[in-house]
Coordinates of C-alpha atoms in Angstrom, one line a residue:
Chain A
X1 CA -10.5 -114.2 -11.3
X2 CA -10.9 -110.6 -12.0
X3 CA -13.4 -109.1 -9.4
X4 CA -15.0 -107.1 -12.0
X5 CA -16.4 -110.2 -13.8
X6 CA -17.9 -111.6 -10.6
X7 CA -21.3 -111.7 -10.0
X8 CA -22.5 -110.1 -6.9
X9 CA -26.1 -110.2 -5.5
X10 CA -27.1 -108.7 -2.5
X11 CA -30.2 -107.8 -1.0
X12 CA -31.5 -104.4 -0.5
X13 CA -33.4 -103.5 2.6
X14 CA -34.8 -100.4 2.7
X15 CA -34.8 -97.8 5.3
X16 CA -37.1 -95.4 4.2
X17 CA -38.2 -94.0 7.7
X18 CA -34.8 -94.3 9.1
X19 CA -32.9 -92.5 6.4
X20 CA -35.3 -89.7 6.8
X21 CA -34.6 -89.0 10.6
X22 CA -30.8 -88.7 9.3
X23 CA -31.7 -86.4 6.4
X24 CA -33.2 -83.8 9.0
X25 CA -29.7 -82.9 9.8
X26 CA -28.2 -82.1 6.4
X27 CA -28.7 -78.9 5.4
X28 CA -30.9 -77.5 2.2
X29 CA -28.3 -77.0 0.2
X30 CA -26.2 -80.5 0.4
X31 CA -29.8 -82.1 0.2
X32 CA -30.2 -80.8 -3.9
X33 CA -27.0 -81.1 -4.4
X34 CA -27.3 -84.9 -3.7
X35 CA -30.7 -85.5 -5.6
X36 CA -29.4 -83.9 -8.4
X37 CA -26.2 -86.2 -8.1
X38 CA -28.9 -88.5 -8.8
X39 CA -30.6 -87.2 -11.2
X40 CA -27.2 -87.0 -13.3
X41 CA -26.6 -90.4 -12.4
X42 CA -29.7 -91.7 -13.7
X43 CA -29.1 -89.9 -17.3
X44 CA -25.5 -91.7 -17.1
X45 CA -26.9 -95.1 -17.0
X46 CA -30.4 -94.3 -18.7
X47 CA -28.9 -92.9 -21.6
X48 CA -27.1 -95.5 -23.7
X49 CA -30.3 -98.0 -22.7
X50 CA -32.3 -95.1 -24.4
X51 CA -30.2 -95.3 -27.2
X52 CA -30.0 -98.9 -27.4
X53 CA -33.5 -98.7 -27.1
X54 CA -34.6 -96.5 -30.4
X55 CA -31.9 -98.2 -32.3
X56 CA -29.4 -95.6 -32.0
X57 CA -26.6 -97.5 -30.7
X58 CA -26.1 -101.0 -31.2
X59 CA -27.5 -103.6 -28.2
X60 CA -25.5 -104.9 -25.9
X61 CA -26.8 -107.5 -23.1
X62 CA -23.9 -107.1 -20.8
X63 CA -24.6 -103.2 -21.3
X64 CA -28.4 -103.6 -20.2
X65 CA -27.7 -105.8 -17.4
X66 CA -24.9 -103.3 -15.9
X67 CA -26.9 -100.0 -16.2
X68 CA -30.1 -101.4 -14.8
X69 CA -28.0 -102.8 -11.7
X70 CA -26.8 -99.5 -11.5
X71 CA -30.5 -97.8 -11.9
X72 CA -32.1 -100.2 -9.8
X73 CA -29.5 -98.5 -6.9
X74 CA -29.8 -94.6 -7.9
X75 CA -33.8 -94.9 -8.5
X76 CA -33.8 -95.4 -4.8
X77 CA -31.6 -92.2 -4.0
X78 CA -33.3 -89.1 -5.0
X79 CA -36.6 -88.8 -2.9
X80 CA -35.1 -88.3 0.1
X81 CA -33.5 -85.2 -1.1
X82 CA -36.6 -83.5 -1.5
X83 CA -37.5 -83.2 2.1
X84 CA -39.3 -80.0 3.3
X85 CA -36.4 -78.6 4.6
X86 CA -34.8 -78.6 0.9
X87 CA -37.4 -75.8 0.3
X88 CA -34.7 -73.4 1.5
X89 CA -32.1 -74.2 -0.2
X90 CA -30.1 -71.0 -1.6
X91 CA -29.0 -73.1 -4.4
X92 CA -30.5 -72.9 -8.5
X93 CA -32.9 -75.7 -8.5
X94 CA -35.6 -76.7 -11.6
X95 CA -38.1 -78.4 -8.9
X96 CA -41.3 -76.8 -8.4
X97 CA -43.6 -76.3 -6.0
X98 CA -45.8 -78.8 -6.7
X99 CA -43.3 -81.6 -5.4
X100 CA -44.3 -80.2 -2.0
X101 CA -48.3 -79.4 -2.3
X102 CA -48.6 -82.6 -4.2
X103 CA -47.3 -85.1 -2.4
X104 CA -49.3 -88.0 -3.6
X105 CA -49.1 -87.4 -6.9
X106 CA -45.1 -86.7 -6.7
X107 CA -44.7 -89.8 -4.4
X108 CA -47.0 -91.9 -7.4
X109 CA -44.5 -90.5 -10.0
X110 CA -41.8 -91.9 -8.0
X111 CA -43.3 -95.4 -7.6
X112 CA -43.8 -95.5 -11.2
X113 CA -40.6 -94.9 -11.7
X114 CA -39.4 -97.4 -9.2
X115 CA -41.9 -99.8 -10.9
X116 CA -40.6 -99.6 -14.1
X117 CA -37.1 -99.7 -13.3
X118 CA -37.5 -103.3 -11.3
X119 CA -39.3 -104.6 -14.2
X120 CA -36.3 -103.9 -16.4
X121 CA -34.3 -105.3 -13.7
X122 CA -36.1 -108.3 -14.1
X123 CA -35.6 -108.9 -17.5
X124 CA -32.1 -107.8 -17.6
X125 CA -31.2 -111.0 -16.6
X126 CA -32.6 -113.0 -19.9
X127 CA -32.0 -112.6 -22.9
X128 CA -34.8 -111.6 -24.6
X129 CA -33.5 -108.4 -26.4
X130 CA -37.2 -107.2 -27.1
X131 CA -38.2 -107.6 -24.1
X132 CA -35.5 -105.3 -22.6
X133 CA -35.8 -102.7 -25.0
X134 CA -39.7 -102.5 -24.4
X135 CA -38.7 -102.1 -20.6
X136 CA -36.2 -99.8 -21.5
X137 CA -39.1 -97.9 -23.1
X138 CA -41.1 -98.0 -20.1
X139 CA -38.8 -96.9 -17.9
X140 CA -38.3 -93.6 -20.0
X141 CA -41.6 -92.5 -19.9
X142 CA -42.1 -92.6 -16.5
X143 CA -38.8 -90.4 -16.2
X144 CA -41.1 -88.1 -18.0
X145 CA -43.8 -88.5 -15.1
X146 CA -41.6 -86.4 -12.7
X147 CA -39.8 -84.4 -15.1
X148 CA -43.5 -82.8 -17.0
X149 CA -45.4 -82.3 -13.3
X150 CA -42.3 -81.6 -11.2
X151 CA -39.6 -79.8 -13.0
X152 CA -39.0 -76.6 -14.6
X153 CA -38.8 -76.8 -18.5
X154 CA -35.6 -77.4 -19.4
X155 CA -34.1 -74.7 -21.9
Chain B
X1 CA -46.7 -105.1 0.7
X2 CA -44.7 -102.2 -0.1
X3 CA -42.3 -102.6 -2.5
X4 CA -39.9 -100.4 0.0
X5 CA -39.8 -102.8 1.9
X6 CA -39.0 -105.8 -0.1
X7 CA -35.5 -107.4 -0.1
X8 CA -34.9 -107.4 -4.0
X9 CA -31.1 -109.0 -4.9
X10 CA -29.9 -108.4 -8.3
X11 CA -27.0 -109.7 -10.1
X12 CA -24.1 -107.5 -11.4
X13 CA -22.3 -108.0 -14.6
X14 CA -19.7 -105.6 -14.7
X15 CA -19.5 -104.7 -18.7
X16 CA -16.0 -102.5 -17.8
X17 CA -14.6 -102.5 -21.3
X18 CA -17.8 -102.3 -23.1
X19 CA -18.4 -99.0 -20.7
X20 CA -15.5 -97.3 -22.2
X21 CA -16.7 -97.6 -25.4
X22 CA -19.5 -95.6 -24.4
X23 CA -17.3 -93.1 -22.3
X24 CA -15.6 -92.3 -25.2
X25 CA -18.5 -90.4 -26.9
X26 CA -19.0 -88.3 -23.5
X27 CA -18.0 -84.7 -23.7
X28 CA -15.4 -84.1 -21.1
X29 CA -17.2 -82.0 -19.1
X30 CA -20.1 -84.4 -18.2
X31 CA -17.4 -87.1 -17.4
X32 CA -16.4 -84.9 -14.8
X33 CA -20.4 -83.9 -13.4
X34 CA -20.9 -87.7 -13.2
X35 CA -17.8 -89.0 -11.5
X36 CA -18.0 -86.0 -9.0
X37 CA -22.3 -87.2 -8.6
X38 CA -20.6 -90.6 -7.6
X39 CA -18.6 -89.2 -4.9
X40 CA -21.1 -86.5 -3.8
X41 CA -23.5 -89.9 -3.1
X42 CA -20.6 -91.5 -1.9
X43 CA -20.4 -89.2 0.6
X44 CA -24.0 -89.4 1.5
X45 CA -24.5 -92.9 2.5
X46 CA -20.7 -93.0 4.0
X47 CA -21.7 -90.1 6.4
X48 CA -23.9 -92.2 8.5
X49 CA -22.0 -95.1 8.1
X50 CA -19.3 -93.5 9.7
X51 CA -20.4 -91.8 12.3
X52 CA -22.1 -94.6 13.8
X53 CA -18.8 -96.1 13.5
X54 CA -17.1 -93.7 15.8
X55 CA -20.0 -93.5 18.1
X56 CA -21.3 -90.2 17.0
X57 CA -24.8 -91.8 16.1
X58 CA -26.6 -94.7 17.3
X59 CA -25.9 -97.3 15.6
X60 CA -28.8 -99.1 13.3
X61 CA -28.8 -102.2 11.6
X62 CA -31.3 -101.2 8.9
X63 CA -29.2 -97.9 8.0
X64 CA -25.9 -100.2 7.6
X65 CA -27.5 -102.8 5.2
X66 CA -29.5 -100.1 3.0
X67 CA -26.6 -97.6 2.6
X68 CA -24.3 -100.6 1.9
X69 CA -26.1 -101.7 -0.7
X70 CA -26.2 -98.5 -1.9
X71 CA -22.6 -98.0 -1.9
X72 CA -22.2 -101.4 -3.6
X73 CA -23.5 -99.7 -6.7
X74 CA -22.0 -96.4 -6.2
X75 CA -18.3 -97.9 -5.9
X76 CA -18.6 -99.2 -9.3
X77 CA -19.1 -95.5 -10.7
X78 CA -16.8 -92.8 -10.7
X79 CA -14.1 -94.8 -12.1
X80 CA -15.2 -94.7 -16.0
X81 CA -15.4 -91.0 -15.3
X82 CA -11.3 -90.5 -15.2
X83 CA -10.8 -91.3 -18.7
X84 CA -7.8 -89.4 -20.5
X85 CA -10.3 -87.6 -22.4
X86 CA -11.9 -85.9 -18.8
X87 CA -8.4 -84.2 -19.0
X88 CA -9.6 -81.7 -21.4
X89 CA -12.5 -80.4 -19.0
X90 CA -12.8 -76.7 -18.8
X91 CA -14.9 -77.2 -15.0
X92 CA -13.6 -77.0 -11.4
X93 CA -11.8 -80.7 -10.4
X94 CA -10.1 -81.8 -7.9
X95 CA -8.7 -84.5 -9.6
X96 CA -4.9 -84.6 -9.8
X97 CA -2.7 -85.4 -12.7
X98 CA -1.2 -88.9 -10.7
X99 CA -4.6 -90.6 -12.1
X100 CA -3.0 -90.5 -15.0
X101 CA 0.7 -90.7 -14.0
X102 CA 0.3 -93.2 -11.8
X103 CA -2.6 -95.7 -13.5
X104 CA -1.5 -98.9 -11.7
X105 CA -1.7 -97.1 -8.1
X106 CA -4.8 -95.7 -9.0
X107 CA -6.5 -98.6 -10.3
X108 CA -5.1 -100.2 -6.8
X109 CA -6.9 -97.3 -4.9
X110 CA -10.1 -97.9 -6.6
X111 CA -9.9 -101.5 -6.0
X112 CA -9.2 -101.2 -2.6
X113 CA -12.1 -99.6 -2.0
X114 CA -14.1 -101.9 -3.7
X115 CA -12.7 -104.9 -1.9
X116 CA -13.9 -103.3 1.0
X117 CA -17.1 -102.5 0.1
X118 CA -17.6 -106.1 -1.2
X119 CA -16.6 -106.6 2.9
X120 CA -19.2 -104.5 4.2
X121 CA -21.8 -105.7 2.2
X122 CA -20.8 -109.1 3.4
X123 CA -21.2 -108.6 6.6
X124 CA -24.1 -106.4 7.1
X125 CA -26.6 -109.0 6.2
X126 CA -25.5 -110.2 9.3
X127 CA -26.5 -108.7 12.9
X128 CA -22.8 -108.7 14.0
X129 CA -22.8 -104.9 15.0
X130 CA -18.7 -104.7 15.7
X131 CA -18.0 -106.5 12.7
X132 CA -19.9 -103.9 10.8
X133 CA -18.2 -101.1 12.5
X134 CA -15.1 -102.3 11.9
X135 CA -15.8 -102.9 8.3
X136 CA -16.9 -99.5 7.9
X137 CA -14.0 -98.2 9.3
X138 CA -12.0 -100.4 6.7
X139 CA -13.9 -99.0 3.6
X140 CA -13.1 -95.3 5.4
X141 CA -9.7 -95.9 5.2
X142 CA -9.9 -96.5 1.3
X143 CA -11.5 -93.5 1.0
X144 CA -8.5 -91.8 1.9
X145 CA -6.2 -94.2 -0.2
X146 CA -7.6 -92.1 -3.3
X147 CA -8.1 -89.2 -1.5
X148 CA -4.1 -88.6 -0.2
X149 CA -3.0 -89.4 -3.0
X150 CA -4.9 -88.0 -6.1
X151 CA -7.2 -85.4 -5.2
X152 CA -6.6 -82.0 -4.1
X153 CA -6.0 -81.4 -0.4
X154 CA -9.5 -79.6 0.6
X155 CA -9.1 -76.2 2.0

């Protein structure tokens, strides 16, 4: 049986606190570089849902339930990136200040995010192609909760 | 509860050929700005893995299952990223022309890595602090398995 056609659960346990202590040692620069590794990941796997989504490319169930494995992972990997130190980074980054003087509001964006990205998760895994696409929706706006607050416009 | 620190397992279907239909629509250029976001996150969650391995950082069980998982998802990524038409990028790669040459061995590398992965994984839902060592050690190896053979020698 082809390993690729397996399915694989596995439990994810997150160590938040920990995985900062080892972020205080990485410098600025390799700290955005890996958010925004992130960030590009996130479009790669967000995109076609988005298109699936408004009906711009055709829907696919095995295509849903791939990316949002693959989101539920990278919507766990940028945060950590944007630790105070990242603030001196020499490298061209669109964050803004306000990631670091609003903290609660940044973090909430995040959650959202998380949120919305486990309750597409969830429904991955049925069939109900409605239901995915509205998740799909949801998922997208809340993209848009980080990116209008906490990013420079893009050009 | 927070929702960081939930154990949430997932199922993966793998939709490989249904992927490169996708891929084949993506200019060449982001091919290579996501496969090289994959190994840039690679990196990061390897990194700690690693160094506990070889004693350079205390070892933590938390760290091993979270970046595991991690790199359960991350494995799966760069690979759509070589397609032939990634060729034609006019960016900076290290990627060398054997990937193409050589498909079979690549295709071995990649799976080689996975496989060991999947073994890591495994074994750090468990509390078995050697076995996980040595498993990381394993998937390290891999690394290199692409890395000799089809990528640049890094200055």
């Amino acid at each position: 049986m082809n390993k690729r056609l397996l399915l694989t659960g596995f439990a994810f346990a997150l160590g938040a606190g920990l995985s900062q202590t080892a972020i205080s040692q990485v410098k600025p620069e390799i700290l955005v570089k890996q958010r925004q590794a992130a960030m590009t990941l996130q479009g790669k796997y967000m995109g076609p849902l988005g298109a699936m989504a408004q009906g711009k490319a055709p829907y696919n169930a095995d295509t849903v339930a791939f990316n949002s494995a693959m989101l539920d992972a990278l919507s766990r990997m940028p945060w950590d990136g944007f630790a105070p130190a990242s603030k001196d980074a020499t490298v061209k980054t669109a964050a803004l200040p306000a990631i670091w003087s609003e903290p609660a509001k940044f973090q909430e964006a995040q959650d959202n995010f998380q949120k919305a990205v486990q309750a597409l998760v969830a429904v991955s895994r049925g069939g109900d192609e409605n239901a995915q696409k509205a998740a799909i929706g949801a998922v997208g706006k809340t993209c848009g909760g980080c990116h209008q607050n906490f990013r420079e416009k893009q050009q």
